[in-house]
mmCIF file with all atom_site columns, C-alpha atoms in Angstrom:
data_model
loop_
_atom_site.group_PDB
_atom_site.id
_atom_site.type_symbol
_atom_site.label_atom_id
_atom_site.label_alt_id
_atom_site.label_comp_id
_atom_site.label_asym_id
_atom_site.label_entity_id
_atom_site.label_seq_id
_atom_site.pdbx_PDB_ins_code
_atom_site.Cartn_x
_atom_site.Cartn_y
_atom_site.Cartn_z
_atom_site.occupancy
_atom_site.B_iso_or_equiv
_atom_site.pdbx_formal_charge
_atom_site.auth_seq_id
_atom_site.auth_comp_id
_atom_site.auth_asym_id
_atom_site.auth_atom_id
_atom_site.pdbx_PDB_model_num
ATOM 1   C CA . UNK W 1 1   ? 18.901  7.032   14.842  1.00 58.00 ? 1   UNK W CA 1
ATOM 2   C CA . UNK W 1 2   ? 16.483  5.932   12.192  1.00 56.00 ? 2   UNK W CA 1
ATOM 3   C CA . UNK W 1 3   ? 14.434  4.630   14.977  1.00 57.00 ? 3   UNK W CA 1
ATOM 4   C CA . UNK W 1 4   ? 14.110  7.737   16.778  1.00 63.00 ? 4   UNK W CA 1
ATOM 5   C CA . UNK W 1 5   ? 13.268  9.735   13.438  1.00 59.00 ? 5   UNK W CA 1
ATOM 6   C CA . UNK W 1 6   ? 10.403  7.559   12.728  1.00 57.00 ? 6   UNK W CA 1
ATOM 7   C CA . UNK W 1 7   ? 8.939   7.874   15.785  1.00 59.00 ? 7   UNK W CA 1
ATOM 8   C CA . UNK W 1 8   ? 9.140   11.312  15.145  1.00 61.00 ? 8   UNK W CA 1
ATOM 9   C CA . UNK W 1 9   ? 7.616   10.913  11.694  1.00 56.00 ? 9   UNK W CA 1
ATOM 10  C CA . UNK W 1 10  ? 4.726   8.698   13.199  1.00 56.00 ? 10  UNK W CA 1
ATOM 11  C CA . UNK W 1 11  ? 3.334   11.577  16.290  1.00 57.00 ? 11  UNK W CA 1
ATOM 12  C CA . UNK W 1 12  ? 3.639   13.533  13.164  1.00 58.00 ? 12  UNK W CA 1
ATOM 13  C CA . UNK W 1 13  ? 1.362   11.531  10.988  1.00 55.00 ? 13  UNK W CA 1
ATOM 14  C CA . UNK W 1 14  ? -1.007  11.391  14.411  1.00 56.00 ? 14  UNK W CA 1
ATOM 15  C CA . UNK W 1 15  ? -1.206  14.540  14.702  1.00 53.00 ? 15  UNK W CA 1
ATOM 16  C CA . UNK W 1 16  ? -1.720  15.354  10.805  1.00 52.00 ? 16  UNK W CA 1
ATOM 17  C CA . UNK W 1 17  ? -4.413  12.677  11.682  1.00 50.00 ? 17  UNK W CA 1
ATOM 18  C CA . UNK W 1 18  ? -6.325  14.660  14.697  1.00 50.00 ? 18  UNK W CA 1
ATOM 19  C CA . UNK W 1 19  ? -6.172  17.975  12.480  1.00 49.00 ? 19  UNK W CA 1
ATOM 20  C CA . UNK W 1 20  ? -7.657  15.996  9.682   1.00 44.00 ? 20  UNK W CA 1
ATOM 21  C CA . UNK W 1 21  ? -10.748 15.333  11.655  1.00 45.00 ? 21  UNK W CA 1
ATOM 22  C CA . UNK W 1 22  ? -11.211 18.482  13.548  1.00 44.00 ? 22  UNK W CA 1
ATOM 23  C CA . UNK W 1 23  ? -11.007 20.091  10.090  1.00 48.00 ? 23  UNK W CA 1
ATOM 24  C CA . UNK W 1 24  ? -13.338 17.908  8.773   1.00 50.00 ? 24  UNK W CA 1
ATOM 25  C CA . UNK W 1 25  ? -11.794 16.703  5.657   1.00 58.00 ? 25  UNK W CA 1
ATOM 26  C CA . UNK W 1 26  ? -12.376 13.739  3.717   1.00 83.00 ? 26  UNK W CA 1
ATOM 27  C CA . UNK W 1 27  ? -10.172 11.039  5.039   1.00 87.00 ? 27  UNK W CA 1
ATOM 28  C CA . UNK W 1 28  ? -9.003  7.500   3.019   1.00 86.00 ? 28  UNK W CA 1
ATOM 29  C CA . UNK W 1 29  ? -6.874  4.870   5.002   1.00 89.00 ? 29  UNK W CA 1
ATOM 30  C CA . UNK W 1 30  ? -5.087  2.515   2.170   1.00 88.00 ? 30  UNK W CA 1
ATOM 31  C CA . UNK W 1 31  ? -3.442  -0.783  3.075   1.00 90.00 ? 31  UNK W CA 1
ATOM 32  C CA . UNK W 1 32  ? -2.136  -2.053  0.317   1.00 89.00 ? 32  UNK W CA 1
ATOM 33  C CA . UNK W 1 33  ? 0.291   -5.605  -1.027  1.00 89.00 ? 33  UNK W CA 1
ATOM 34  C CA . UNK W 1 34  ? 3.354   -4.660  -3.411  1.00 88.00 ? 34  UNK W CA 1
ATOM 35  C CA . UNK W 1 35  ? 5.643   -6.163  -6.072  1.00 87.00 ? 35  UNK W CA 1
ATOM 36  C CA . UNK W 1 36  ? 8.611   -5.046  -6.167  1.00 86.00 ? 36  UNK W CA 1
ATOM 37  C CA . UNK W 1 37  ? 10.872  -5.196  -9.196  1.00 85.00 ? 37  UNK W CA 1
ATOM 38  C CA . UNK W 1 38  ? 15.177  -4.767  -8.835  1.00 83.00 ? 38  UNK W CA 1
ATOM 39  C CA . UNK W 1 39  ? 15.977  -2.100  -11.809 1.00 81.00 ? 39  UNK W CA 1
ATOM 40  C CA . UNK W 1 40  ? 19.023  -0.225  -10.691 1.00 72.00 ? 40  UNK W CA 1
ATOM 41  C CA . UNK W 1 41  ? 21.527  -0.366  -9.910  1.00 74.00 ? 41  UNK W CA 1
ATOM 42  C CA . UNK W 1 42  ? 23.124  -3.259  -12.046 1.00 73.00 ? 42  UNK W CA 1
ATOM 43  C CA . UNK W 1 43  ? 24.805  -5.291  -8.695  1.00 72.00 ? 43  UNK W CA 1
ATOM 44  C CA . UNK W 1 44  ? 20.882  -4.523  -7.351  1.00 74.00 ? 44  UNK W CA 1
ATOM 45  C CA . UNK W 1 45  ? 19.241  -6.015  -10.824 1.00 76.00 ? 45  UNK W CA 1
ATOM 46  C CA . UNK W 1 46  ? 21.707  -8.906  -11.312 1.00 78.00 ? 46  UNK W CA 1
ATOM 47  C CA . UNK W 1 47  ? 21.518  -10.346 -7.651  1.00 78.00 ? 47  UNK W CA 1
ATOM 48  C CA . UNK W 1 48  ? 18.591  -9.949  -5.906  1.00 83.00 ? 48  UNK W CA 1
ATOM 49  C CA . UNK W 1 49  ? 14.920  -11.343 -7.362  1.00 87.00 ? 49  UNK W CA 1
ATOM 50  C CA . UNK W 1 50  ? 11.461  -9.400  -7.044  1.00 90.00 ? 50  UNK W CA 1
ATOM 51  C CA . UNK W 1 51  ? 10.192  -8.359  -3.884  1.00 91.00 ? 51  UNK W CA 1
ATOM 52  C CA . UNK W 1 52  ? 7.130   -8.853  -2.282  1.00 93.00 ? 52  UNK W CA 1
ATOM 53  C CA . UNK W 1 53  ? 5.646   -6.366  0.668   1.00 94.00 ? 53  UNK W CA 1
ATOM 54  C CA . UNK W 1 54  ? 3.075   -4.021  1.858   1.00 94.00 ? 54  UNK W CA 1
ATOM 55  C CA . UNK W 1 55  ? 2.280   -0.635  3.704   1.00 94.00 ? 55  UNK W CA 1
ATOM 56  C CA . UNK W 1 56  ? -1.012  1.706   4.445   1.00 93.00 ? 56  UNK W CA 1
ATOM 57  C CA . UNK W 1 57  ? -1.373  5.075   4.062   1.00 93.00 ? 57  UNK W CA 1
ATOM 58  C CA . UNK W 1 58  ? -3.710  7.862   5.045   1.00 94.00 ? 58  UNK W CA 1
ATOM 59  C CA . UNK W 1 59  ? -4.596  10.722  3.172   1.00 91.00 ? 59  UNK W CA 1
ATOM 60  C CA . UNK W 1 60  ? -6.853  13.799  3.888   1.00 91.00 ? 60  UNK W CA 1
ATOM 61  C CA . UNK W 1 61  ? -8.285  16.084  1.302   1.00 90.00 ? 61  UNK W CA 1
ATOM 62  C CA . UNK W 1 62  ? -7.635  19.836  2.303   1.00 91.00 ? 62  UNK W CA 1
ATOM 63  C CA . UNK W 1 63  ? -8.903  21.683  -0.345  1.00 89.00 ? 63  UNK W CA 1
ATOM 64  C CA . UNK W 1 64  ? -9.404  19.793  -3.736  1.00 87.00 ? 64  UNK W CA 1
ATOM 65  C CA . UNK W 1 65  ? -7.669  18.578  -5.585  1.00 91.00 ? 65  UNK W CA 1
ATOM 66  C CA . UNK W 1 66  ? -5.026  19.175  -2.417  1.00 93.00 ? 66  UNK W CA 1
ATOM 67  C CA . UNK W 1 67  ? -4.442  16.146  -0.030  1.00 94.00 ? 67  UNK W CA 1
ATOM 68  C CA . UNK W 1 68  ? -1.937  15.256  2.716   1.00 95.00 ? 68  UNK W CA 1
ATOM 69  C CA . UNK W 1 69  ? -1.009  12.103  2.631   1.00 95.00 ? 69  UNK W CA 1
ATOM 70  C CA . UNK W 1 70  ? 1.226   9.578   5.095   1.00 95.00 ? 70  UNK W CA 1
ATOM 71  C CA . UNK W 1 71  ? 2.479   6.903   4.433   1.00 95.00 ? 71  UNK W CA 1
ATOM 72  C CA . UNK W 1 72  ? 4.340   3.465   5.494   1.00 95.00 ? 72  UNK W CA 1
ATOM 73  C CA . UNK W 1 73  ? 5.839   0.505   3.605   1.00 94.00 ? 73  UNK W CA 1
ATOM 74  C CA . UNK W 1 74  ? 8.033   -2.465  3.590   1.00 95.00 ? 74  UNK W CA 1
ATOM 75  C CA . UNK W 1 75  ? 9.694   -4.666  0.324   1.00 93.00 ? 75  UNK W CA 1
ATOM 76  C CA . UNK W 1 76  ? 11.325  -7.894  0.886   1.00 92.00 ? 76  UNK W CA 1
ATOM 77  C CA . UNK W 1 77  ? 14.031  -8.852  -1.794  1.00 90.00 ? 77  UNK W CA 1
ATOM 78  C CA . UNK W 1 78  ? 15.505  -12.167 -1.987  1.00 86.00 ? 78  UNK W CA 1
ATOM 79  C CA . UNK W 1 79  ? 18.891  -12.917 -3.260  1.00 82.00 ? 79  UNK W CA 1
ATOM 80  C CA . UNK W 1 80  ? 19.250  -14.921 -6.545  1.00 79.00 ? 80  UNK W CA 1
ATOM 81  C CA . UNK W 1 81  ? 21.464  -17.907 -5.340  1.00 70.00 ? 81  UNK W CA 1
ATOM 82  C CA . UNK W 1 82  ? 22.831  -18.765 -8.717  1.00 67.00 ? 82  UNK W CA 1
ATOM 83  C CA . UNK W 1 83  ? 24.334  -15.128 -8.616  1.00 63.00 ? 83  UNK W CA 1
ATOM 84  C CA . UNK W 1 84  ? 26.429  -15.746 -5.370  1.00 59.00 ? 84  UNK W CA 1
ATOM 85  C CA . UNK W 1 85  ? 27.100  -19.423 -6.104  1.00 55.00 ? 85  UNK W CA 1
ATOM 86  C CA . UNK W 1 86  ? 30.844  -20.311 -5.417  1.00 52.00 ? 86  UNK W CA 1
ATOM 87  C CA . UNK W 1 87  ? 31.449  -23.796 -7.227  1.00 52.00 ? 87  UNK W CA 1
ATOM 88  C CA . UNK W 1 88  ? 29.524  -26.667 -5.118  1.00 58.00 ? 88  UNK W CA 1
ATOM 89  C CA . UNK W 1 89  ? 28.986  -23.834 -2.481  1.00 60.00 ? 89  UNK W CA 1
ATOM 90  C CA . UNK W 1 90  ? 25.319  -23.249 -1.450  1.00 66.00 ? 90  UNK W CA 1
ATOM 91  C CA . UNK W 1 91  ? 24.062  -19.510 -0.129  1.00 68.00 ? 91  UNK W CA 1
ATOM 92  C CA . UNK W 1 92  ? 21.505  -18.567 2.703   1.00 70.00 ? 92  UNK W CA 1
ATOM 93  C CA . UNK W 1 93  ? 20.643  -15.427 3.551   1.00 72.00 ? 93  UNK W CA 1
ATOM 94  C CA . UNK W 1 94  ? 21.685  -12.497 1.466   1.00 76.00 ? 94  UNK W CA 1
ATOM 95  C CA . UNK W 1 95  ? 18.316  -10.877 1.900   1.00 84.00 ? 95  UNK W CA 1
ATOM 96  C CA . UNK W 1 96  ? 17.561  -6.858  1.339   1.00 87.00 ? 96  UNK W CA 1
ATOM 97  C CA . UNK W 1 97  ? 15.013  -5.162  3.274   1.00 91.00 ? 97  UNK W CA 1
ATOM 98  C CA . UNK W 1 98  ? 13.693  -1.507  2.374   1.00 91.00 ? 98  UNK W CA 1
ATOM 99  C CA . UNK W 1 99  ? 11.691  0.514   4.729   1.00 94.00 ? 99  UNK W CA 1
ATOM 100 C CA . UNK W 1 100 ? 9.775   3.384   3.749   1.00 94.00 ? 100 UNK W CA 1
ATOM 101 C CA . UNK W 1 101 ? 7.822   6.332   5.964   1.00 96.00 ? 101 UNK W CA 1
ATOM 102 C CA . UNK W 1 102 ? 6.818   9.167   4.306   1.00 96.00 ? 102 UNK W CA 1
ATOM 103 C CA . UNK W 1 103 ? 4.726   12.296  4.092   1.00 96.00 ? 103 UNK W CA 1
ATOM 104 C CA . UNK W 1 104 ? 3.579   14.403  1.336   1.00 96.00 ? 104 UNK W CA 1
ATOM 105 C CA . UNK W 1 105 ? 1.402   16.245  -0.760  1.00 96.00 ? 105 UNK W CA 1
ATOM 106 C CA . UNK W 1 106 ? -1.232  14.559  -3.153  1.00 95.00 ? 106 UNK W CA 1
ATOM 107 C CA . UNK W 1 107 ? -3.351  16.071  -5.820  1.00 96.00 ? 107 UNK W CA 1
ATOM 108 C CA . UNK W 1 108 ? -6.357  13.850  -6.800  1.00 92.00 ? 108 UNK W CA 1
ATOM 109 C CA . UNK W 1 109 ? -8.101  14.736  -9.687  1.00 94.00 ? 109 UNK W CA 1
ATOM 110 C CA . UNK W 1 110 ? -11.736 12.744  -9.592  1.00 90.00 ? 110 UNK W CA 1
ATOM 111 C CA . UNK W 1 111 ? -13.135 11.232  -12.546 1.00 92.00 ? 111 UNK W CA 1
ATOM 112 C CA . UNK W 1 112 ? -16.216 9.218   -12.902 1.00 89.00 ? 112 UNK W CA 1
ATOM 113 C CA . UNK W 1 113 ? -14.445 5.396   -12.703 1.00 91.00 ? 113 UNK W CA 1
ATOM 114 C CA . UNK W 1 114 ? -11.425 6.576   -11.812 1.00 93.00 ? 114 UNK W CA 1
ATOM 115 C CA . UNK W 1 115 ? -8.967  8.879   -9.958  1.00 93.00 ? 115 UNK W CA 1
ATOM 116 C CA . UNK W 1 116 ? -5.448  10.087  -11.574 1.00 96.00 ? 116 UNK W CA 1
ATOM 117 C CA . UNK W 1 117 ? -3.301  11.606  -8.766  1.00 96.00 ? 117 UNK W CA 1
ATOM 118 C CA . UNK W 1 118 ? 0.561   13.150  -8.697  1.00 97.00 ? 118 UNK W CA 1
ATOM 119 C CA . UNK W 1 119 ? 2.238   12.768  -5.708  1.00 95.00 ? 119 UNK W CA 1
ATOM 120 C CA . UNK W 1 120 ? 4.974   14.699  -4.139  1.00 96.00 ? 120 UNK W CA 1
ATOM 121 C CA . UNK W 1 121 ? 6.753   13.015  -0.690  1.00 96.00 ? 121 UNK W CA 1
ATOM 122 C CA . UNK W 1 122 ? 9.777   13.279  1.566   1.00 96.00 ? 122 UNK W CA 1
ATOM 123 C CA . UNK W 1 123 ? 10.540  10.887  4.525   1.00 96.00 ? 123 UNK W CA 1
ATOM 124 C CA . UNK W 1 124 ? 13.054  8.558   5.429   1.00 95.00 ? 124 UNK W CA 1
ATOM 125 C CA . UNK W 1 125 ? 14.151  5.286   3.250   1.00 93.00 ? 125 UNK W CA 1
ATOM 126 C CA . UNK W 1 126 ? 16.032  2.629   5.227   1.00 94.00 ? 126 UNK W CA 1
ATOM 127 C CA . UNK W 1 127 ? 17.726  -0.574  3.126   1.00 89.00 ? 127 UNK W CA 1
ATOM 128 C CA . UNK W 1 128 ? 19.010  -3.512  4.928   1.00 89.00 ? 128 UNK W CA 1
ATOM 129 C CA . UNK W 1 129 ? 20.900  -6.216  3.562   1.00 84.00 ? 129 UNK W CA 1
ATOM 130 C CA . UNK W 1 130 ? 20.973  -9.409  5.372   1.00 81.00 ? 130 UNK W CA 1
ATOM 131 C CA . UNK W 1 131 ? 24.482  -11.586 5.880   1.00 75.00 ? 131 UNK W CA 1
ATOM 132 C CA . UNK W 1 132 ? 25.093  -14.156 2.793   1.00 70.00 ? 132 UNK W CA 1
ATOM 133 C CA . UNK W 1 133 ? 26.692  -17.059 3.924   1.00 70.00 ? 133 UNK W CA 1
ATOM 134 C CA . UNK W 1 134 ? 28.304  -18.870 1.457   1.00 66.00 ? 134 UNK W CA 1
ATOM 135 C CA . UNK W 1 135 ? 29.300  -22.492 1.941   1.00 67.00 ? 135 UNK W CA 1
ATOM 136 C CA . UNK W 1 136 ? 32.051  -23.951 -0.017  1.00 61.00 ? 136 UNK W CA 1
ATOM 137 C CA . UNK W 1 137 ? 34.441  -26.624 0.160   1.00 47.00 ? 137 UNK W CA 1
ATOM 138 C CA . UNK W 1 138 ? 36.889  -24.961 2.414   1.00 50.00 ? 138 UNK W CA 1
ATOM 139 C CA . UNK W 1 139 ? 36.090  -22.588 4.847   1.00 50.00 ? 139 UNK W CA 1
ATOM 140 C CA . UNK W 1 140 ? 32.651  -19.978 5.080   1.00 52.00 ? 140 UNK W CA 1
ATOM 141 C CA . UNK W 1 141 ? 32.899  -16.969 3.531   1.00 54.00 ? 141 UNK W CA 1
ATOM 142 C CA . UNK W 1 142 ? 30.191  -14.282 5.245   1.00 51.00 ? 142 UNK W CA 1
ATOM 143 C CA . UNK W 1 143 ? 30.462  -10.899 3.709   1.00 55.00 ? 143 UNK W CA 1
ATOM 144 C CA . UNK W 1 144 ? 29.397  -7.856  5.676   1.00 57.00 ? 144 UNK W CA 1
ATOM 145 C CA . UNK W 1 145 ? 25.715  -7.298  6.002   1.00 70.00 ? 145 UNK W CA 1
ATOM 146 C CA . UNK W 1 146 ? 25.032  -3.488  5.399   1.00 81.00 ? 146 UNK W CA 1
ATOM 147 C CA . UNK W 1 147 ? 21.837  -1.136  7.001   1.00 87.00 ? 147 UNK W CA 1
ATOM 148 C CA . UNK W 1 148 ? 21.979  2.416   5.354   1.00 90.00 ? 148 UNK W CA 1
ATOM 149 C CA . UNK W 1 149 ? 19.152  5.126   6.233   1.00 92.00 ? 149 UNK W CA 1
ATOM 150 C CA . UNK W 1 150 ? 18.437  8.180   4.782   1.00 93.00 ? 150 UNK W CA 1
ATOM 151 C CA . UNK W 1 151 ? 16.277  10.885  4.424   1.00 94.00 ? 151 UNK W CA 1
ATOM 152 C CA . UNK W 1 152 ? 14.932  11.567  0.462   1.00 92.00 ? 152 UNK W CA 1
ATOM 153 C CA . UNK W 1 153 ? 12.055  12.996  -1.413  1.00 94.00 ? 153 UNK W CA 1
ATOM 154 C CA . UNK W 1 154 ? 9.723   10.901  -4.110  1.00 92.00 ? 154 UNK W CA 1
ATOM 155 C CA . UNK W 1 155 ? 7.851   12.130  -6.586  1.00 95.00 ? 155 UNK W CA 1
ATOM 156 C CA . UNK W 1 156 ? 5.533   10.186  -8.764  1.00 94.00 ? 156 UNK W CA 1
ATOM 157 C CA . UNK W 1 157 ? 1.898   9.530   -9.876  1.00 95.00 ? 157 UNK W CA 1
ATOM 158 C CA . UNK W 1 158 ? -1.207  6.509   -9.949  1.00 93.00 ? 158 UNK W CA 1
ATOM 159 C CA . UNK W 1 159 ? -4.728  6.001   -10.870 1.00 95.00 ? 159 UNK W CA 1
ATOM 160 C CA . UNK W 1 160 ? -6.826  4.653   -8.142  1.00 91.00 ? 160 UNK W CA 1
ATOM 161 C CA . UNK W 1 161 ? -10.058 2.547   -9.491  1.00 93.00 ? 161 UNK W CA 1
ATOM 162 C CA . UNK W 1 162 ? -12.778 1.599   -6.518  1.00 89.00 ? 162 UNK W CA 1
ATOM 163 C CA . UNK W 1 163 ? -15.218 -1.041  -7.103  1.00 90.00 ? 163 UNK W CA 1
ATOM 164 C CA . UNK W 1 164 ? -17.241 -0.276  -3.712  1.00 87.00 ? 164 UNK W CA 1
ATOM 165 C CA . UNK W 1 165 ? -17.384 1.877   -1.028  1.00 81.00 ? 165 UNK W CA 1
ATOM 166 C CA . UNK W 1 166 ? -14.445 0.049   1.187   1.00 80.00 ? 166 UNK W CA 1
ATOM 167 C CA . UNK W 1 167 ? -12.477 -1.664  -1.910  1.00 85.00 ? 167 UNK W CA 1
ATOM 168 C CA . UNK W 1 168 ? -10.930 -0.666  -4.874  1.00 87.00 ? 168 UNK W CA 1
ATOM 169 C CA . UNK W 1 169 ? -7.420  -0.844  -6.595  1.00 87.00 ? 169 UNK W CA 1
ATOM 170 C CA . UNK W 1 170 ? -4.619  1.406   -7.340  1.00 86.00 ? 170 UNK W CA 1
ATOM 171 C CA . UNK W 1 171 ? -1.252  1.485   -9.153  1.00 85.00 ? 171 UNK W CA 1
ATOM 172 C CA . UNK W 1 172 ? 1.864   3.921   -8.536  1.00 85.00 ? 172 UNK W CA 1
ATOM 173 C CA . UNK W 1 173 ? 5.053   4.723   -10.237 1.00 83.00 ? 173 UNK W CA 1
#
């Protein structure tokens, strides 16, 4: 189940964890707050508004510019009710969940005020949509609430900018 592989996944990032620090490497815990914006698909862009979440992640450099990184997150979408109205009917629920955890590669390139980075990950995705029901005059329509998991990769990139020690910001796409 998807429960089982990310248990799996997590005793994985522990142990990445304990090499990381017998190794000695540099390690950098992130925990982080996230918008989320629908783009695609069109059903996912037309019905649901943006999301709101957050996650943490670990990374250890290796050899530099080379880091591991783990990572864990969760986005909250709520459903646009004037998408799903039905005449006088009114909606509740309808709500999508995504899970993230993933592992990956990370190369951080260090700059004076700033650090560009390219990221390369693979983990497991999970998406849960919540039961709409939609009241109308006559009876209650519920459609099926859906949960799909899967395993994929990522690939993408960010600029992290700290303003201390224990505090900065960064951006991904």
């Amino acid at each position: 189940t998807a429960f089982a592989a990310m248990r799996k996944l997590l005793v994985l990032f522990t142990l990445l964890l304990s090499t990381a620090s017998l190794g000695h490497a540099q390690l950098t815990v992130y925990l982080n707050g996230s918008i989320g914006v629908p783009v695609a698909p069109d059903r996912f862009n037309e019905n649901w508004k943006n999301g709101f979440g957050g996650g943490g992640s670990a990374d250890f450099v290796v050899m530099s510019p080379i880091a591991l990184e783990a990572s864990v997150g969760y986005v909250h979408f709520g459903l646009k009710k004037e998408s799903a109205q039905i005449g006088e009917g009114d909606v509740q629920g309808g709500n999508t969940k995504i899970l993230t955890a993933m592992g990956g590669i990370k190369l951080k390139y260090p700059r004076e005020f700033f650090t560009p980075y390219l990221i390369l990950s693979g983990g497991l995705f999970s998406l849960e949509e919540t039961e709409a029901i939609i009241e109308g005059e006559g009876e209650d329509s519920a459609p099926n609430a859906n949960k799909e998991s899967t395993f994929g990769m990522a690939i993408g990139g960010g600029l992290m900018m700290p303003f201390t020690d224990v505090f900065g910001v960064f951006g991904e796409v």
